[in-house]
Coordinates of C-alpha atoms in Angstrom, one line a residue:
M14 CA 110.0 80.3 111.0
A15 CA 111.8 78.6 108.2
E16 CA 114.7 80.5 106.6
I17 CA 113.3 80.6 103.1
G18 CA 115.0 83.9 102.4
K19 CA 115.4 87.2 104.1
P20 CA 116.3 89.7 101.5
N21 CA 116.0 92.6 103.9
K22 CA 118.0 90.9 106.7
L23 CA 115.1 91.5 109.0
N24 CA 114.0 89.5 112.0
G25 CA 111.1 88.5 109.8
I26 CA 108.3 89.8 107.6
I27 CA 104.6 89.8 108.2
D28 CA 102.5 90.8 105.2
C29 CA 99.2 92.3 106.6
D30 CA 97.3 92.6 103.3
V31 CA 97.2 89.6 100.9
H32 CA 94.1 88.9 98.9
P33 CA 93.0 85.4 98.1
I34 CA 90.5 85.2 95.3
P35 CA 88.3 82.2 94.3
R36 CA 89.4 80.5 91.1
K37 CA 86.0 80.9 89.6
L38 CA 82.5 82.0 90.7
E39 CA 81.3 78.4 91.0
E40 CA 83.9 77.8 93.7
L41 CA 82.2 80.3 96.0
H42 CA 78.7 79.4 94.9
A43 CA 79.3 76.0 96.5
Y44 CA 79.1 77.7 99.9
L45 CA 76.4 80.3 99.0
P46 CA 72.7 79.5 99.2
S47 CA 71.4 78.9 95.7
R48 CA 68.8 81.7 96.0
W49 CA 71.7 84.2 95.9
H50 CA 73.5 82.8 92.9
K51 CA 71.6 84.9 90.3
H52 CA 72.5 88.0 92.4
Y53 CA 76.1 87.3 93.0
V54 CA 77.3 86.9 89.4
S55 CA 80.8 88.6 89.5
F56 CA 83.7 89.3 91.7
S57 CA 84.2 92.7 90.1
R58 CA 82.6 95.9 91.1
P59 CA 79.8 97.1 88.7
F60 CA 81.9 100.2 88.0
Y61 CA 85.0 102.0 89.3
N62 CA 87.1 99.2 87.8
H63 CA 90.8 99.6 86.9
P64 CA 91.0 100.7 83.2
H65 CA 93.8 98.2 82.5
H66 CA 94.6 95.4 85.0
V67 CA 93.8 95.7 88.7
L68 CA 95.7 92.4 89.2
R69 CA 99.3 91.7 88.4
L70 CA 99.7 89.9 85.1
D71 CA 102.8 88.1 86.3
A72 CA 100.7 86.7 89.2
L73 CA 98.6 84.5 86.9
P74 CA 99.0 80.9 88.2
E75 CA 100.5 78.4 85.9
K76 CA 97.6 76.0 86.5
G77 CA 95.1 78.7 85.4
G78 CA 92.7 80.9 87.4
A79 CA 93.0 84.5 88.6
P80 CA 95.9 86.0 90.4
G81 CA 95.6 85.1 94.1
S82 CA 93.5 82.0 93.4
D83 CA 96.3 79.3 93.7
P84 CA 97.8 78.8 97.2
D85 CA 100.8 77.0 95.9
F86 CA 101.6 79.7 93.3
L87 CA 101.0 82.5 95.9
R88 CA 103.3 80.7 98.3
E89 CA 106.1 80.5 95.6
Q90 CA 105.7 84.1 94.3
L91 CA 105.2 85.9 97.7
I92 CA 106.1 83.7 100.7
N93 CA 109.2 82.0 99.3
Q94 CA 110.5 84.9 97.2
F95 CA 110.5 87.4 100.0
G96 CA 110.8 85.2 103.1
I97 CA 107.3 86.1 104.4
D98 CA 106.7 84.6 107.9
Y99 CA 103.0 85.2 107.9
A100 CA 100.5 86.3 105.2
I101 CA 97.3 87.9 106.6
L102 CA 94.6 86.9 104.1
L103 CA 91.8 89.4 103.4
P104 CA 89.2 88.3 100.9
I105 CA 87.4 91.1 98.9
P106 CA 83.7 90.3 98.7
N107 CA 82.5 93.9 98.6
I108 CA 80.2 92.8 101.4
T109 CA 78.8 96.2 102.5
M110 CA 77.3 97.2 99.2
W111 CA 74.4 94.7 99.2
P112 CA 71.0 96.2 100.3
N113 CA 69.7 92.8 101.5
P114 CA 71.3 92.2 104.9
T115 CA 70.4 88.5 104.8
M116 CA 72.3 88.0 101.5
A117 CA 75.2 90.0 102.8
A118 CA 75.4 87.8 105.9
D119 CA 75.2 84.6 103.8
L120 CA 77.9 86.0 101.5
A121 CA 80.2 86.6 104.5
R122 CA 79.5 83.1 105.8
A123 CA 80.3 81.6 102.4
Y124 CA 83.6 83.5 102.1
N125 CA 84.6 82.4 105.6
Q126 CA 84.0 78.7 104.9
W127 CA 85.7 78.9 101.5
L128 CA 88.8 80.6 103.1
A129 CA 89.0 78.0 105.8
D130 CA 88.6 75.1 103.4
K131 CA 91.0 76.2 100.7
W132 CA 93.6 78.3 102.5
L133 CA 93.6 77.7 106.2
D134 CA 92.7 74.1 106.9
N135 CA 94.3 72.9 103.6
N136 CA 97.4 74.2 101.7
N137 CA 98.7 75.6 105.0
F138 CA 101.1 72.9 106.2
D139 CA 103.3 75.5 107.9
G140 CA 100.6 77.8 109.3
R141 CA 101.9 80.8 107.4
F142 CA 98.4 81.7 106.1
K143 CA 96.3 83.6 108.6
G144 CA 92.7 84.4 107.9
S145 CA 90.1 87.2 108.4
I146 CA 86.6 86.6 109.5
T147 CA 84.5 88.6 107.0
V148 CA 81.3 90.1 108.5
A149 CA 78.4 92.1 107.1
P150 CA 77.8 95.1 109.3
Q151 CA 74.3 95.5 107.7
D152 CA 73.3 92.8 110.2
P153 CA 75.3 93.2 113.4
Q154 CA 73.6 90.2 115.1
A155 CA 74.6 87.9 112.2
A156 CA 78.1 89.4 112.3
V157 CA 78.4 88.5 116.0
R158 CA 77.3 84.9 115.3
E159 CA 79.9 84.7 112.6
I160 CA 82.6 85.9 115.0
E161 CA 81.4 83.4 117.6
H162 CA 81.6 80.6 115.1
W163 CA 85.1 81.3 113.8
A164 CA 86.8 82.9 116.8
S165 CA 88.3 79.6 118.0
H166 CA 89.8 78.7 114.6
P167 CA 93.6 78.6 115.1
H168 CA 94.3 80.5 111.9
M169 CA 91.6 83.3 112.1
V170 CA 93.3 86.4 113.5
Q171 CA 91.0 89.3 112.9
V172 CA 87.4 90.4 111.9
L173 CA 87.1 92.1 108.5
T174 CA 84.7 94.4 106.7
D175 CA 84.7 97.0 103.9
S176 CA 85.2 100.7 104.6
G177 CA 82.4 101.4 102.2
S178 CA 79.3 102.1 104.3
D179 CA 76.2 104.3 104.6
M180 CA 77.2 105.2 108.2
N181 CA 80.4 105.9 110.1
Y182 CA 81.6 102.9 112.1
G183 CA 81.7 104.6 115.5
H184 CA 77.9 104.6 115.7
K185 CA 76.1 102.5 118.3
Q186 CA 74.5 100.1 115.9
F187 CA 77.9 98.5 115.3
H188 CA 78.8 98.2 118.9
P189 CA 77.8 94.5 119.3
I190 CA 80.4 93.7 116.7
Y191 CA 83.1 95.5 118.7
E192 CA 81.9 93.8 121.9
A193 CA 82.4 90.4 120.3
C194 CA 85.8 91.4 118.9
E195 CA 87.0 92.6 122.3
H196 CA 85.6 89.5 124.0
F197 CA 87.5 87.1 121.7
G198 CA 90.6 89.3 121.5
L199 CA 90.2 89.7 117.7
P200 CA 91.2 93.0 116.0
F201 CA 88.6 94.7 113.7
A202 CA 90.0 95.4 110.3
I203 CA 88.6 97.9 107.8
H204 CA 89.6 97.7 104.1
P205 CA 88.5 100.0 101.3
T206 CA 86.8 98.5 98.3
S207 CA 83.1 99.4 97.9
E208 CA 82.8 103.1 98.5
G209 CA 80.0 104.6 96.4
L210 CA 78.6 101.1 95.3
G211 CA 75.2 99.7 96.1
I212 CA 73.9 101.2 99.3
N213 CA 77.2 102.7 100.3
S214 CA 77.9 106.4 100.3
P215 CA 80.9 107.6 98.3
A216 CA 84.1 108.5 100.2
S217 CA 83.9 112.0 98.8
P218 CA 80.9 114.5 98.9
G219 CA 79.9 113.4 95.4
Y220 CA 80.3 110.4 93.1
P221 CA 83.7 110.2 91.3
T222 CA 83.6 109.8 87.5
T223 CA 86.8 107.8 87.0
Y224 CA 88.7 105.0 88.7
F225 CA 91.6 107.5 89.2
E226 CA 89.4 109.8 91.2
W227 CA 87.6 107.0 93.1
S228 CA 90.8 105.2 94.1
T229 CA 92.5 108.4 95.2
S230 CA 89.5 109.2 97.4
L231 CA 89.5 105.8 99.2
T232 CA 91.6 107.2 102.1
F233 CA 88.8 109.6 102.9
S234 CA 86.5 106.9 104.2
V235 CA 89.2 105.3 106.3
Q236 CA 89.9 108.6 107.9
A237 CA 86.2 109.3 108.5
H238 CA 85.8 105.9 110.3
L239 CA 88.8 106.6 112.5
V240 CA 87.4 110.0 113.5
S241 CA 84.1 108.4 114.2
F242 CA 85.6 105.7 116.4
I243 CA 87.3 108.3 118.5
S244 CA 84.6 111.0 118.7
E245 CA 81.9 108.4 119.5
G246 CA 84.0 107.1 122.4
V247 CA 84.3 103.5 121.0
F248 CA 87.7 103.0 122.6
E249 CA 86.4 104.1 126.0
R250 CA 83.5 101.7 125.8
F251 CA 85.6 98.9 124.5
P252 CA 89.2 99.6 125.7
G253 CA 90.4 96.2 124.6
L254 CA 89.3 96.7 121.0
K255 CA 92.1 96.9 118.4
V256 CA 91.4 98.4 114.9
A257 CA 93.5 97.8 111.8
L258 CA 93.1 100.3 108.9
V259 CA 94.3 98.3 105.9
E260 CA 95.2 99.7 102.5
G261 CA 94.0 103.1 103.4
G262 CA 97.5 104.7 103.2
S263 CA 99.1 106.4 106.2
S264 CA 100.7 109.7 105.2
W265 CA 97.5 111.5 106.3
L266 CA 97.7 110.2 109.9
A267 CA 99.9 112.8 111.5
P268 CA 98.1 115.9 110.3
L269 CA 94.7 114.3 111.1
L270 CA 95.8 113.6 114.7
W271 CA 97.1 117.1 115.0
R272 CA 93.7 118.4 114.1
L273 CA 91.9 116.0 116.3
D274 CA 94.1 116.7 119.3
E275 CA 93.7 120.5 118.8
G276 CA 89.9 120.2 118.4
W277 CA 89.6 118.0 121.4
R278 CA 91.3 120.5 123.6
G279 CA 88.8 123.2 122.8
L280 CA 85.7 121.0 122.4
R281 CA 86.1 118.2 125.0
N282 CA 83.0 119.3 126.9
E283 CA 81.0 118.3 123.9
V284 CA 82.4 114.8 123.9
P285 CA 83.0 114.0 127.6
W286 CA 83.3 110.3 126.8
V287 CA 86.5 111.1 125.0
K288 CA 88.7 111.2 128.1
K289 CA 92.2 111.6 126.5
R290 CA 93.9 113.0 123.5
P291 CA 92.8 111.3 120.3
S292 CA 96.4 110.5 119.4
E293 CA 96.6 108.5 122.6
Y294 CA 93.8 106.2 121.5
V295 CA 95.5 105.7 118.1
R296 CA 98.8 104.8 119.8
E297 CA 97.1 102.3 122.1
N298 CA 94.3 100.8 119.9
V299 CA 94.9 101.5 116.2
R300 CA 97.4 100.3 113.6
V301 CA 97.7 101.3 110.0
T302 CA 99.2 99.3 107.2
S303 CA 101.9 100.7 104.9
Q304 CA 100.3 100.1 101.5
P305 CA 99.9 102.2 99.5
L306 CA 103.0 103.9 100.6
H307 CA 102.6 107.4 99.3
S308 CA 106.2 108.3 98.8
P309 CA 107.5 111.8 98.0
E310 CA 110.4 112.2 95.6
N311 CA 112.7 113.1 98.4
K312 CA 112.9 109.9 100.5
E313 CA 114.0 111.9 103.5
H314 CA 110.6 113.5 103.6
L315 CA 109.0 110.0 103.9
L316 CA 111.2 109.3 106.9
Q317 CA 110.1 112.5 108.4
I318 CA 106.4 111.5 107.9
F319 CA 107.2 108.2 109.6
D320 CA 108.6 110.1 112.6
M321 CA 105.6 112.5 112.8
M322 CA 103.0 109.6 112.6
N323 CA 104.9 107.4 115.1
A324 CA 105.3 104.7 112.5
K325 CA 107.6 102.8 114.9
E326 CA 104.6 102.0 117.0
V327 CA 101.5 102.2 114.6
M328 CA 102.6 101.0 111.1
M329 CA 102.5 97.4 109.8
Y330 CA 103.9 96.3 106.5
A331 CA 101.5 95.3 103.7
S332 CA 102.1 94.4 100.1
D333 CA 98.5 94.3 98.7
Y334 CA 99.4 91.2 96.7
P335 CA 98.4 90.5 93.9
H336 CA 97.1 93.9 93.0
W337 CA 98.8 96.2 90.4
D338 CA 100.1 98.6 93.1
F339 CA 102.0 95.9 95.0
D340 CA 104.5 97.2 97.4
S341 CA 107.6 95.1 97.5
P342 CA 109.3 94.6 100.9
I343 CA 112.7 95.1 99.3
R344 CA 112.1 98.0 96.9
T345 CA 109.3 100.2 98.2
F346 CA 110.8 101.6 101.5
P347 CA 113.6 104.0 101.9
K348 CA 116.7 103.0 103.9
M349 CA 115.7 102.9 107.6
D350 CA 117.5 102.1 110.8
K351 CA 117.2 98.5 111.8
D352 CA 114.9 99.0 114.8
L353 CA 112.3 101.0 112.8
K354 CA 112.5 98.5 109.9
N355 CA 111.9 95.5 112.2
R356 CA 109.0 97.2 114.0
I357 CA 107.2 98.0 110.7
F358 CA 107.9 94.7 109.0
Y359 CA 107.5 92.3 111.8
E360 CA 107.2 93.3 115.5
N361 CA 104.2 95.5 115.3
A362 CA 102.1 92.9 113.5
K363 CA 103.4 90.0 115.6
E364 CA 102.2 91.8 118.7
F365 CA 99.0 93.1 117.2
Y366 CA 97.9 89.7 116.0
K367 CA 99.5 87.7 118.9
L368 CA 101.4 85.5 116.5
P369 CA 103.8 82.9 117.7

């Protein structure tokens, strides 16, 4: 890729969590059937909103619009400033909160066409923008059709849905989606955003009362889906399926795998379809992104966490641009050896998404 700037002296940087946002509601309504316009009236959640600014104020485009809505400004502030080779784009439509599966499927379709028109087929002269096929798991058949429609697009690199759900994602009703992902060689990405909203269960046993509590609890749903994938035998049924856990943190991974491996040794007769240690499925089929990087005061402890979770194989860098808790590729991480740094910032994602 072009030598725009490599502040970290890395082989390259692939940002696995960048959020494009429509400039205004009407921009998305152009792709959404008119009968849903009166229902889809805001990009924001109805509650659990950031008390100050969920989007970076310095990311407001000079031409107007919300942060993340101008491809040229995003390119200048993220791609060019940090020398990003690829930005994996993940829209945030809160798709799983809607009780009407037909509306949810139409909303997913609208976001996909908007993403292709504004970010992938246009404003993408160098191919640095790579997209995600949004699907509504409320209607697995419609999700499969959406995957089939977009799988051949040269810049679509994964299938995406929210971690907010009323059912853990290992359950059989979602298997047609994973079958399609495996068939087309597309990873399945889960991103937290709509827990406790609409028809979705909260990530915790009860409903949080503040954004602080809600946002802290988001990692719970990501962990629950991972446990479900493993305990329901999804990776045995679909051994070629790859799963990306995006923006769900990562510091929890090692102790969760310890617990899973220990439990499996004593309870494997209950789940005979789980044929190997859960940690092996994670190493072979699952990747986690770095953001939010929950860093202890002692940076050496973070490096120990990286070692315990096998970050060299399973972690991929993510900035979460343009959100308030953006993780800079040159300021967030502790000093690491060159091999570990290049695996996290570049090689793991390059292999996972099969990028040139």
